[in-house]
Short mmCIF file of C-alpha atoms and ligand atoms in Angstrom, two decimals:
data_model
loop_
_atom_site.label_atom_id
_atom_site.label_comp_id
_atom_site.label_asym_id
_atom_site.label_seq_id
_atom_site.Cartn_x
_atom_site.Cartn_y
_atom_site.Cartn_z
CA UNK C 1354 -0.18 34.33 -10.71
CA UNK C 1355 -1.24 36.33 -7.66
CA UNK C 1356 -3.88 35.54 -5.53
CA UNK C 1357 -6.93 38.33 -5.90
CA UNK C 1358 -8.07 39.84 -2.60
CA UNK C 1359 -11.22 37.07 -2.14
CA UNK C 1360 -8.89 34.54 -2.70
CA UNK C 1361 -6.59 35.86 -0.11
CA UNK C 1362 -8.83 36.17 2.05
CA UNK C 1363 -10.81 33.45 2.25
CA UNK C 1364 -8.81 30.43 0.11
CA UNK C 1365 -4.92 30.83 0.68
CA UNK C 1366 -5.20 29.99 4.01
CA UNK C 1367 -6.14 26.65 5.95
CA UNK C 1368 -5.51 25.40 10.13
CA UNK C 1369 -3.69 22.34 8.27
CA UNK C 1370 -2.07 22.10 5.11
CA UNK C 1371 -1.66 18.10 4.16
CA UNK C 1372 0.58 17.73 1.00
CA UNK C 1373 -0.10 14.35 -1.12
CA UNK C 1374 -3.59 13.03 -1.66
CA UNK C 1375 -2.77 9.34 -1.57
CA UNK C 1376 -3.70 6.91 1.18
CA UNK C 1377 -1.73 8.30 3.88
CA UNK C 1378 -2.10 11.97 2.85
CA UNK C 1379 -6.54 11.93 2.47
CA UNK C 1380 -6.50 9.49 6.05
CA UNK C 1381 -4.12 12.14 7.51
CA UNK C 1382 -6.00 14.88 6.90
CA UNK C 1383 -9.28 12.80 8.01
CA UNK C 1384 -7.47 11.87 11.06
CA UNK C 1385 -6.82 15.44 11.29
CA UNK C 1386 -10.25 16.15 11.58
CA UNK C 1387 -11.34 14.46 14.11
CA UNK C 1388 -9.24 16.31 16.50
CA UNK C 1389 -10.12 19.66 14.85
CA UNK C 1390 -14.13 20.16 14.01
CA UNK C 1391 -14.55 23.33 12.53
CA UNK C 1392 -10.86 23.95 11.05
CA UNK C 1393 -10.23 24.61 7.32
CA UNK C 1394 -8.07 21.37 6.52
CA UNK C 1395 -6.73 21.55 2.71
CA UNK C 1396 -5.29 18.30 0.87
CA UNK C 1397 -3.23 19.97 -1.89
CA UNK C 1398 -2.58 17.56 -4.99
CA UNK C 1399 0.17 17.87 -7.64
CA UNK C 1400 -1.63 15.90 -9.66
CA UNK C 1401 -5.14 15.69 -11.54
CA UNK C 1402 -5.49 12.60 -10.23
CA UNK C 1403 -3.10 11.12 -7.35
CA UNK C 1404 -0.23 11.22 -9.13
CA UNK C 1405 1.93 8.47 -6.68
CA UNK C 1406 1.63 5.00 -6.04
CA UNK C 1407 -1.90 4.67 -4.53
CA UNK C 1408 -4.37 4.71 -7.69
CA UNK C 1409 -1.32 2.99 -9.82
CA UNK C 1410 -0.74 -0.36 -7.22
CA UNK C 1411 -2.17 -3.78 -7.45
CA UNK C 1412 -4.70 -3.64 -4.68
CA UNK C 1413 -3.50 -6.21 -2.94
CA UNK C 1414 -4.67 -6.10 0.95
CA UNK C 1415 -1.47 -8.07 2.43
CA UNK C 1416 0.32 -8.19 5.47
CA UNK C 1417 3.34 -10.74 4.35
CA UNK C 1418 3.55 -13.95 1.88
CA UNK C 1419 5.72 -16.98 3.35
CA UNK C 1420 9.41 -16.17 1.86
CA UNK C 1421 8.53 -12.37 2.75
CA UNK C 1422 7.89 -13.13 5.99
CA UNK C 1423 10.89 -15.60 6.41
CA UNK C 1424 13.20 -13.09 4.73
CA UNK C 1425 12.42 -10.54 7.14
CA UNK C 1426 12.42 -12.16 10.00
CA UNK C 1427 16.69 -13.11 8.98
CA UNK C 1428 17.30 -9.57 8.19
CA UNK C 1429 15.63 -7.36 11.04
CA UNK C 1430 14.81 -10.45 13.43
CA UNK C 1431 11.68 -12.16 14.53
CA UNK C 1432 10.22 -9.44 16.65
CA UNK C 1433 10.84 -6.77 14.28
CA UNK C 1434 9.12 -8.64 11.60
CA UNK C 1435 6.17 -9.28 13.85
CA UNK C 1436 5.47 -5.68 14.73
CA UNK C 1437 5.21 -4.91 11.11
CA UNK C 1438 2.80 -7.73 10.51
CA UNK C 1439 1.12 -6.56 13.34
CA UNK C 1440 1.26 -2.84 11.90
CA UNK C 1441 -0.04 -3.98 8.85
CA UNK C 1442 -2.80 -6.64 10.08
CA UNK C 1443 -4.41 -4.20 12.27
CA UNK C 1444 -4.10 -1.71 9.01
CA UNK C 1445 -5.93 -3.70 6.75
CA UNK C 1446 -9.18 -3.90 9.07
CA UNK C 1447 -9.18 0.40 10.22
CA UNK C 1448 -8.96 0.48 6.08
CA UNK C 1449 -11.88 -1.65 5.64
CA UNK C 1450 -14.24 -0.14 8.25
CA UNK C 1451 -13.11 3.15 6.81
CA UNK C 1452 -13.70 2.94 3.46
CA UNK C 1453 -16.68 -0.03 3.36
CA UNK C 1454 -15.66 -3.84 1.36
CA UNK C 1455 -18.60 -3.00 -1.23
CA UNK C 1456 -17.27 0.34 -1.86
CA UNK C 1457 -13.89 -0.56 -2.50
CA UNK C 1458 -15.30 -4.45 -3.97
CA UNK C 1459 -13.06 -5.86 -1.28
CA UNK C 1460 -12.67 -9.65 -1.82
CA UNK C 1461 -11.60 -11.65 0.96
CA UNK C 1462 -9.75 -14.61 -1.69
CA UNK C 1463 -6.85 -15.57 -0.06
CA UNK C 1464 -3.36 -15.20 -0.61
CA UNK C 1465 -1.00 -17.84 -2.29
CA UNK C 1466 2.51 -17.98 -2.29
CA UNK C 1467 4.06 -20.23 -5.82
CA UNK C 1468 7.12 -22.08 -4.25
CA UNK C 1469 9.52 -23.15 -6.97
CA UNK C 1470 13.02 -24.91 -6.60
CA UNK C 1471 14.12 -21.61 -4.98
CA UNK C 1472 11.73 -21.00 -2.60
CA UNK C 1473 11.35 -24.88 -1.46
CA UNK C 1474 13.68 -24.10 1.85
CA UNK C 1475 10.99 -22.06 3.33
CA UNK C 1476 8.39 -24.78 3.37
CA UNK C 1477 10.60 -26.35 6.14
CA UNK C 1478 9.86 -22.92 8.27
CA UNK C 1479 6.44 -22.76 7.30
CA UNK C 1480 5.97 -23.91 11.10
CA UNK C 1481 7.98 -21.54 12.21
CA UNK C 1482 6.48 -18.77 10.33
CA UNK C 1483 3.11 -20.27 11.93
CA UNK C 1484 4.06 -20.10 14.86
CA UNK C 1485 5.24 -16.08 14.84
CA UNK C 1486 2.10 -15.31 13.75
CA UNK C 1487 -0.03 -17.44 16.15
CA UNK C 1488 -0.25 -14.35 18.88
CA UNK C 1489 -1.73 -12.13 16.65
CA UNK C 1490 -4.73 -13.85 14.35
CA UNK C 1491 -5.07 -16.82 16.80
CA UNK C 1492 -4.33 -20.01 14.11
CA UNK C 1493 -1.96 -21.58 11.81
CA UNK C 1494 -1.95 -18.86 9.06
CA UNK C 1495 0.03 -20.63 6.13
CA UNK C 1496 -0.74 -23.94 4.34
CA UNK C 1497 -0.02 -26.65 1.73
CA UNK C 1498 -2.61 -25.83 -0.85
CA UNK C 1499 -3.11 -28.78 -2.91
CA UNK C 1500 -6.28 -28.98 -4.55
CA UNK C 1501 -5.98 -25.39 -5.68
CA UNK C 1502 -2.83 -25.67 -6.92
CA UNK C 1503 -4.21 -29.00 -9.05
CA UNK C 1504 -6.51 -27.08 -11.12
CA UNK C 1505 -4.60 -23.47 -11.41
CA UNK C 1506 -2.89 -24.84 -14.63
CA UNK C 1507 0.79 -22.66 -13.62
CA UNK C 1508 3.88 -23.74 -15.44
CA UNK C 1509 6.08 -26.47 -14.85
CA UNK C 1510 8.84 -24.64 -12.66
CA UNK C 1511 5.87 -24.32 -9.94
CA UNK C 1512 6.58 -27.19 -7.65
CA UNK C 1513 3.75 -26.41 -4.90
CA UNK C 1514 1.56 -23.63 -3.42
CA UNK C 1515 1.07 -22.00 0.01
CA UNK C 1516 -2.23 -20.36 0.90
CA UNK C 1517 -3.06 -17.56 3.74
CA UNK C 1518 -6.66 -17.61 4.11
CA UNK C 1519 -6.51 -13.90 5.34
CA UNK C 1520 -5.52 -11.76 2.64
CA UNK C 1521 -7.67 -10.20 0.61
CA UNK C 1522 -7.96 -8.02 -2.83
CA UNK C 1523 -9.44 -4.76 -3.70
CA UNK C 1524 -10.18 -2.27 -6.35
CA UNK C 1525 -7.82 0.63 -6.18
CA UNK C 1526 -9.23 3.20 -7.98
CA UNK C 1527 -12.42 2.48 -5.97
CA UNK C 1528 -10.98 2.73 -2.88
CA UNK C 1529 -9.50 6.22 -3.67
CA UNK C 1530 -12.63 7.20 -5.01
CA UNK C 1531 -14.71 6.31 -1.69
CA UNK C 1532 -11.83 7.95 0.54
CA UNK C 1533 -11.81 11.12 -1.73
CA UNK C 1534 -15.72 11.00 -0.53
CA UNK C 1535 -15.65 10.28 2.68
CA UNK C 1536 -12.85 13.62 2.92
CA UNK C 1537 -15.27 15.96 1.41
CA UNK C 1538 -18.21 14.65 3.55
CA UNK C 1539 -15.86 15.25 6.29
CA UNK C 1540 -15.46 19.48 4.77
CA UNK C 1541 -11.77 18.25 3.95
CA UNK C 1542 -10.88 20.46 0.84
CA UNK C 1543 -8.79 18.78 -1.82
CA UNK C 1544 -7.06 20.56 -4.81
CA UNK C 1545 -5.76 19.09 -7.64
CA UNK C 1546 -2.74 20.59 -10.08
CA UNK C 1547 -1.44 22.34 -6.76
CA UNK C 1548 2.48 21.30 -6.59
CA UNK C 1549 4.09 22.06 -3.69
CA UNK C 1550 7.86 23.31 -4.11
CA UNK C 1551 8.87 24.72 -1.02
CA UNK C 1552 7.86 24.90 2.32
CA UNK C 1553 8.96 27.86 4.73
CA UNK C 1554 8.52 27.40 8.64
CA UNK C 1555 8.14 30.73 10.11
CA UNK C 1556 7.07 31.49 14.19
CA UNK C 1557 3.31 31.84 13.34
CA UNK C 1558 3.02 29.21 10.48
CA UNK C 1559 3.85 27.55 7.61
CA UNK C 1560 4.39 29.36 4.08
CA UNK C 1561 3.72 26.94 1.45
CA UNK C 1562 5.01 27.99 -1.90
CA UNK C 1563 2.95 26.39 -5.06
CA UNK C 1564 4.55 25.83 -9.19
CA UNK C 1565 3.42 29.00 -10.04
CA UNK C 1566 4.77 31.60 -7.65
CA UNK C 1567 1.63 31.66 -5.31
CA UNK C 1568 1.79 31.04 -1.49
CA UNK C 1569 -0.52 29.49 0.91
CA UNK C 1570 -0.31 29.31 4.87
CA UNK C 1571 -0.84 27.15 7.31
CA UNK C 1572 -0.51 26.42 11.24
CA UNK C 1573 0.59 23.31 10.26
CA UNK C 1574 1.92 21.23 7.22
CA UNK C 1575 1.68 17.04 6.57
CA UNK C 1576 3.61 15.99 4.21
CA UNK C 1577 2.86 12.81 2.70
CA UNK C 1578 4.31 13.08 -0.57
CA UNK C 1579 5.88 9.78 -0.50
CA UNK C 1580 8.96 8.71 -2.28
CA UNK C 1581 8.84 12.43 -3.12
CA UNK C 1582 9.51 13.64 0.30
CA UNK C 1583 12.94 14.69 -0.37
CA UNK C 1584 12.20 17.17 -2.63
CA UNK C 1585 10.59 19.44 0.23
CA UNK C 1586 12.36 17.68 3.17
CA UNK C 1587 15.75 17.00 1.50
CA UNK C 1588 16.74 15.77 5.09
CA UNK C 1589 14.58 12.65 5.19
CA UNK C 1590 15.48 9.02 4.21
CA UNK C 1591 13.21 8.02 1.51
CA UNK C 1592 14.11 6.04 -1.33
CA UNK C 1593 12.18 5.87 -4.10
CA UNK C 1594 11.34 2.13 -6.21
CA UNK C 1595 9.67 1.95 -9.62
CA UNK C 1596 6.89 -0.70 -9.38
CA UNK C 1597 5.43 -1.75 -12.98
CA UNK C 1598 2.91 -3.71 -13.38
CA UNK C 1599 0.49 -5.09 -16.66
CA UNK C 1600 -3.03 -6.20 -17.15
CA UNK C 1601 -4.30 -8.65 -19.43
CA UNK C 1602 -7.72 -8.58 -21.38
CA UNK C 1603 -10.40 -10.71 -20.01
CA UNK C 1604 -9.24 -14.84 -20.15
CA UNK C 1605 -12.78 -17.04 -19.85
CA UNK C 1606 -12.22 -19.85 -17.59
CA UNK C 1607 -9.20 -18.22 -15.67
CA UNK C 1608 -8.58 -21.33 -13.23
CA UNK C 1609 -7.27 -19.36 -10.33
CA UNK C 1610 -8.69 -16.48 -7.95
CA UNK C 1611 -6.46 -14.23 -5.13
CA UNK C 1612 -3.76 -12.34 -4.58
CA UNK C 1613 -0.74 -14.18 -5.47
CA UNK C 1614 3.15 -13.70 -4.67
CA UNK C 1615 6.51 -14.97 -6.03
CA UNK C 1616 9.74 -14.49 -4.42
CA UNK C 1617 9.55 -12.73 -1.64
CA UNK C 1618 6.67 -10.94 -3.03
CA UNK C 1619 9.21 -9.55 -5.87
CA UNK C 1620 6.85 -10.52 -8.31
CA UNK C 1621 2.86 -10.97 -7.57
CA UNK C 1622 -0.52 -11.37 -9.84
CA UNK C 1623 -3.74 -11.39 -9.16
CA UNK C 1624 -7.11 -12.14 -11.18
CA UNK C 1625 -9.31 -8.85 -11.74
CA UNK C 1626 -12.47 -10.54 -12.48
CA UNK C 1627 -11.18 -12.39 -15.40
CA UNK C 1628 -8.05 -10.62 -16.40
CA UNK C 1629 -4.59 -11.07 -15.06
CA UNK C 1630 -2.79 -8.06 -13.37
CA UNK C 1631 1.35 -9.18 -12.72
CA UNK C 1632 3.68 -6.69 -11.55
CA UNK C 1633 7.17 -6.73 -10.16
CA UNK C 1634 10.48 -7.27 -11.04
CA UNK C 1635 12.25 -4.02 -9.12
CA UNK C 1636 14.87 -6.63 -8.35
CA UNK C 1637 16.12 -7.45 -12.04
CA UNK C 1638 17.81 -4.21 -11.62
CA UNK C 1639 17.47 -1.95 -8.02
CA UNK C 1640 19.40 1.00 -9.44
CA UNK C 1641 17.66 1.84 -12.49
CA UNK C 1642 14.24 0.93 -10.81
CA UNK C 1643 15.21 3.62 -7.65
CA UNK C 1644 13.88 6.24 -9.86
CA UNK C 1645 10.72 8.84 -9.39
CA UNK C 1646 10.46 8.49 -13.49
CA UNK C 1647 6.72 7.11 -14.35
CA UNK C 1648 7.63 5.19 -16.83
CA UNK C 1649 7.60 1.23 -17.95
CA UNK C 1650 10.89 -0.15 -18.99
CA UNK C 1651 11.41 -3.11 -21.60
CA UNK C 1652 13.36 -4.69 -19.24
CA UNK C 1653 11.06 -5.16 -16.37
CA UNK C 1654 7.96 -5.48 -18.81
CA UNK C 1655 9.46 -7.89 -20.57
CA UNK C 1656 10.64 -10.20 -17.74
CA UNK C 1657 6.92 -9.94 -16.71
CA UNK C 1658 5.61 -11.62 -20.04
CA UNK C 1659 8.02 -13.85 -19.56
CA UNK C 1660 7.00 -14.86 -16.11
CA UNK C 1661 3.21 -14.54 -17.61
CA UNK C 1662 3.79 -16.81 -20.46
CA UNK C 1663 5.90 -19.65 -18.77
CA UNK C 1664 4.73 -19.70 -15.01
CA UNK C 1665 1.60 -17.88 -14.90
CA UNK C 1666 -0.85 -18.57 -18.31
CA UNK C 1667 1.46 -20.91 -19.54
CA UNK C 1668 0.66 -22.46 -23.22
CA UNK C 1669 -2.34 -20.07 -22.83
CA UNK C 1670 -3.08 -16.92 -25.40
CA UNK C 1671 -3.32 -14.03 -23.78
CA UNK C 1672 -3.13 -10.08 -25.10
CA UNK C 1673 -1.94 -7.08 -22.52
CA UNK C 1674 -4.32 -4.49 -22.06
CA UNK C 1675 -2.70 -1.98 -20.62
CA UNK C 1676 0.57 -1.25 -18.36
CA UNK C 1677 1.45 1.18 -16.26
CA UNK C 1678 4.22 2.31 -13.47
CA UNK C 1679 3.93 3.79 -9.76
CA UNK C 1680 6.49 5.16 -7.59
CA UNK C 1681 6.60 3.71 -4.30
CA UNK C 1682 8.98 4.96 -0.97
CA UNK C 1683 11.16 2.42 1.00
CA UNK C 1684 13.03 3.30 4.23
CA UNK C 1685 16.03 1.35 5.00
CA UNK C 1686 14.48 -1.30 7.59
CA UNK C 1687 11.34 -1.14 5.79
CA UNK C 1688 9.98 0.54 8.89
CA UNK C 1689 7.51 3.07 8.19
CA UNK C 1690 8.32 6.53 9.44
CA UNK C 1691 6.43 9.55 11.01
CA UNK C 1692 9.16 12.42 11.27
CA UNK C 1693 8.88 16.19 12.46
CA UNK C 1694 10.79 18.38 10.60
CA UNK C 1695 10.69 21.50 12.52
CA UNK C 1696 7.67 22.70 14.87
CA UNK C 1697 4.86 22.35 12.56
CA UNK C 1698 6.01 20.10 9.42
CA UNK C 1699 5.34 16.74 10.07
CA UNK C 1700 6.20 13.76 7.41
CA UNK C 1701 4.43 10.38 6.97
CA UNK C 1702 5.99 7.79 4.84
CA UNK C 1703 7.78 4.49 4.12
CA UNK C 1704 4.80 1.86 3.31
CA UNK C 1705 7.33 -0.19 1.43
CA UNK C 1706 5.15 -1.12 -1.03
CA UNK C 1707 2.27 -2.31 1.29
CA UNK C 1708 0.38 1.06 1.67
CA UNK C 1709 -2.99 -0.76 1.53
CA UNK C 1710 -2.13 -2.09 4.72
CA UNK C 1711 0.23 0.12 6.53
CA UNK C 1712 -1.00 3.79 5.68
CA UNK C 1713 -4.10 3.72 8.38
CA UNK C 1714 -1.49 3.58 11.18
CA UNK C 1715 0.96 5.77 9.63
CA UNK C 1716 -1.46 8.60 9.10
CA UNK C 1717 -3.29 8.35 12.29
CA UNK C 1718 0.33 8.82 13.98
CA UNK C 1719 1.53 11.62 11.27
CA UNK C 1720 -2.03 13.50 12.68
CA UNK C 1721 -1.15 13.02 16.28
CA UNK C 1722 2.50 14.28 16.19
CA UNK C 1723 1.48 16.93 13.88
CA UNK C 1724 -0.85 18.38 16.33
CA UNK C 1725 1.52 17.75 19.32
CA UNK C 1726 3.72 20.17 18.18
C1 LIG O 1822 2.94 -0.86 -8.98
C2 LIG O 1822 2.62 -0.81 -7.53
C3 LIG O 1822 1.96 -1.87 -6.93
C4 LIG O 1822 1.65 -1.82 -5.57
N1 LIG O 1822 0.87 -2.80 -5.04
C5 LIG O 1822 0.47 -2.70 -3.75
C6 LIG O 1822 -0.44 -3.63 -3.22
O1 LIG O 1822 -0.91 -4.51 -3.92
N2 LIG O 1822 -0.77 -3.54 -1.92
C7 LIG O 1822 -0.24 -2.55 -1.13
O2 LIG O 1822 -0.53 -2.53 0.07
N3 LIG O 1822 0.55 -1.61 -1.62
C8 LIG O 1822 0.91 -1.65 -2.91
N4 LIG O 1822 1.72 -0.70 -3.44
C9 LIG O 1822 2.19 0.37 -2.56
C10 LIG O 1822 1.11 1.37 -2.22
O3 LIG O 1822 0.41 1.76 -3.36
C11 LIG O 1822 1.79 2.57 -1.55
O4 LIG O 1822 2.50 2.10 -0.42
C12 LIG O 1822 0.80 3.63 -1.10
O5 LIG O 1822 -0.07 3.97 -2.14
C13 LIG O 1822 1.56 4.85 -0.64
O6 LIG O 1822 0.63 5.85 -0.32
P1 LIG O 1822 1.13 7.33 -0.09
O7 LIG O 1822 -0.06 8.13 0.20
O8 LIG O 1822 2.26 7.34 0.89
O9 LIG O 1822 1.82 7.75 -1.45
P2 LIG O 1822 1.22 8.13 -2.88
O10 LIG O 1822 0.07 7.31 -3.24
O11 LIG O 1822 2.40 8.12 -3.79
O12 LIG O 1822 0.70 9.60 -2.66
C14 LIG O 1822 1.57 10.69 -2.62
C15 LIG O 1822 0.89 11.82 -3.38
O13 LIG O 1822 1.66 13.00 -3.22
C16 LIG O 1822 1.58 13.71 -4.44
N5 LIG O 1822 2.72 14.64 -4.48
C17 LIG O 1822 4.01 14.33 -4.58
N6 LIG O 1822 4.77 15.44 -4.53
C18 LIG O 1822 3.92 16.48 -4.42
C19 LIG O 1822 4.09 17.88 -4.31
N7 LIG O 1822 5.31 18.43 -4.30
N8 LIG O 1822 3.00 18.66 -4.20
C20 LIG O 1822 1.74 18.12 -4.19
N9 LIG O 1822 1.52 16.80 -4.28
C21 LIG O 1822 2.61 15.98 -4.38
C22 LIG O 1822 1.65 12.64 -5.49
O14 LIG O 1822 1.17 13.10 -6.72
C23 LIG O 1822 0.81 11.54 -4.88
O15 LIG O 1822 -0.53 11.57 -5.29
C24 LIG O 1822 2.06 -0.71 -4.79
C25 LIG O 1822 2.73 0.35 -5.39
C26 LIG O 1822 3.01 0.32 -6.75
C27 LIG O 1822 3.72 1.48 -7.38
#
């Protein structure tokens, strides 16, 4: 297709491109804004809806469960591990006051942690753990959680349960919704079924080649296409990780409430009202789950019904509603990144799997280099 003359003239062309309409690409391009009242801004979206990670994810609003926390703190060191908790703390509340907890039906429950024979070591750091976080929220964030854990009816293998009074839950599709609102209040133009395949960095601007043979331009281009990002920036390290996840139908008298994590936050569930959503279990098999492919596989869905029917609900009927897969974008240090790639391409990425919290920061610095450039 070829664009007519009015469409040339007053469509194929925008001051900023931003590629992706998840969270980091719609908070980019409002972040964008805010430096640049007045300029045509343009979100263009492969999909009909976001096609990524960001309507597709569990909603949790979560900065780090116990093992999580421990874990990281062996592999990239305390302080490390504390800037991203910081990253992602300070996340969580720009998100709120951005999008609005009744819009979104933000719930501040908690978050739990199930410690089983596996995970008992870590209840001998959970001082330690404490005290890393102390700086930043000001008290003793983790705790034995006893009488909760009496009346949550899990499965034998659960020996005890660790609460963070902090975390909180929220409805993803909601949350898209509001932030797709609060762009177009903001004149930020979004299209859907635009796919971006190639991106051409000339001295004037960007040419920005859409499926279909038609080119837009730009002064300058975001890309937040997530685990997707090598496709237009082959250069960048981005790996991509299946996350699958299922929902149950209602269950009256569900005796539990919050965001909940196993294993390093492998595995998590959470109640939606009075349904059951579990998801997890990339680490059953890392290679065949490093895949852009949105798609459920036996193998993780079935390990989940497992983990539903002995640990979770267990000696409870239940019936799945519905399941579904997202594709989220890890970096090797689990760092996120904000990259140039040339003059005016800029990339924001690497949320490793906690987008809810991390992509306010990430796309407030993707903005700022962009327009640095
Ligand atoms: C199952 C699952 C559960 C999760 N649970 C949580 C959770 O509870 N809490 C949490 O904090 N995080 C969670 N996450 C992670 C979180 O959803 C992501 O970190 C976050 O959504 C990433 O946002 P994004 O904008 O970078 O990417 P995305 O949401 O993936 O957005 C990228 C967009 O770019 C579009 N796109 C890609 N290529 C092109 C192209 N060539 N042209 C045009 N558009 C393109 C895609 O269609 C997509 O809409 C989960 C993820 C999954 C998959």
């Amino acid at each position: 297709m070829q664009f007519s003359y009015w469409e040339q003239d007053a469509m194929a062309s925008a001051h900023c491109i931003v590629v992706g309409a998840g969270l980091v690409g719609l908070q980019t391009a409002l972040s964008l804004r805010t430096h640049l009242p007045g300029q045509r801004i343009l979100v263009l979206e492969r999909g009909m809806l976001p096609a990524g990670a960001s309507t597709r994810n569990a909603g949790f609003a979560c900065f780090g469960s116990l093992t999580e926390i421990l874990a990281d703190i062996d592999s990239i060191g305390a302080s490390a591990a504390l800037d991203l908790i910081d990253q992602r703390w300070r996340g969580i509340s720009l998100l709120r006051k951005l999008i609005g907890d009744e819009a979104m039906e933000y719930e501040s429950m908690g978050g739990h942690e199930l410690i089983r024979a596996a995970e008992q070591p870590a209840l001998e750091r959970l001082d330690e753990a404490n005290r890393l976080l102390h700086p930043l929220v000001g008290k003793a964030v983790f705790a034995l959680n006893e009488s909760a854990f009496a009346t949550a009816g899990f499965g034998p293998d659960v020996l005890a349960m660790v609460s963070n009074p902090l975390e909180g839950q929220l409805h993803s599709g909601k949350a898209m919704q509001a932030l797709r609102r609060t762009a177009v209040q903001n004149d930020i133009e979004i299209i859907n079924g635009a796919e971006v395949v190639g991106l051409e960095e000339g001295a004037s601007g960007v040419d920005v080649w859409l499926a279909g043979g038609t080119c837009m331009r730009a002064q300058r281009v975001a890309v937040c296409t997530n685990a997707l990002i090598p496709s237009l920036l082959p250069s960048l390290p981005v790996v991509p990780g299946r996350g699958q996840v299922l929902v149950t139908d209602p269950l009256p008298g569900l005796p539990f409430r919050g965001c909940f994590h196993i294993e390093q936050g492998y595995y998590y569930f959470r109640n939606v009202g009075e349904r059951v959503l579990l998801g997890g279990g990339r680490n059953l098999d890392f290679t065949a789950e490093a895949t852009t492919e949105m798609a459920v596989s036996a193998k993780v869905q079935d390990a989940l019904e497992r983990m539903l029917a002995d640990t979770i609900l267990p000696g409870r009927p239940y019936r799945i509603a519905s399941r579904w897969a997202g594709i989220m974008g890890f970096t090797a240090n689990k760092q996120p990144l904000v990259e140039r790639s040339g003059q005016r391409v800029v990339a924001g990425f690497g949320c490793n799997g906690m987008g809810v919290a991390l992509s306010p920061l990430i796309a407030t610095q993707t903005a700022r280099l962009l327009l640095e450039g």
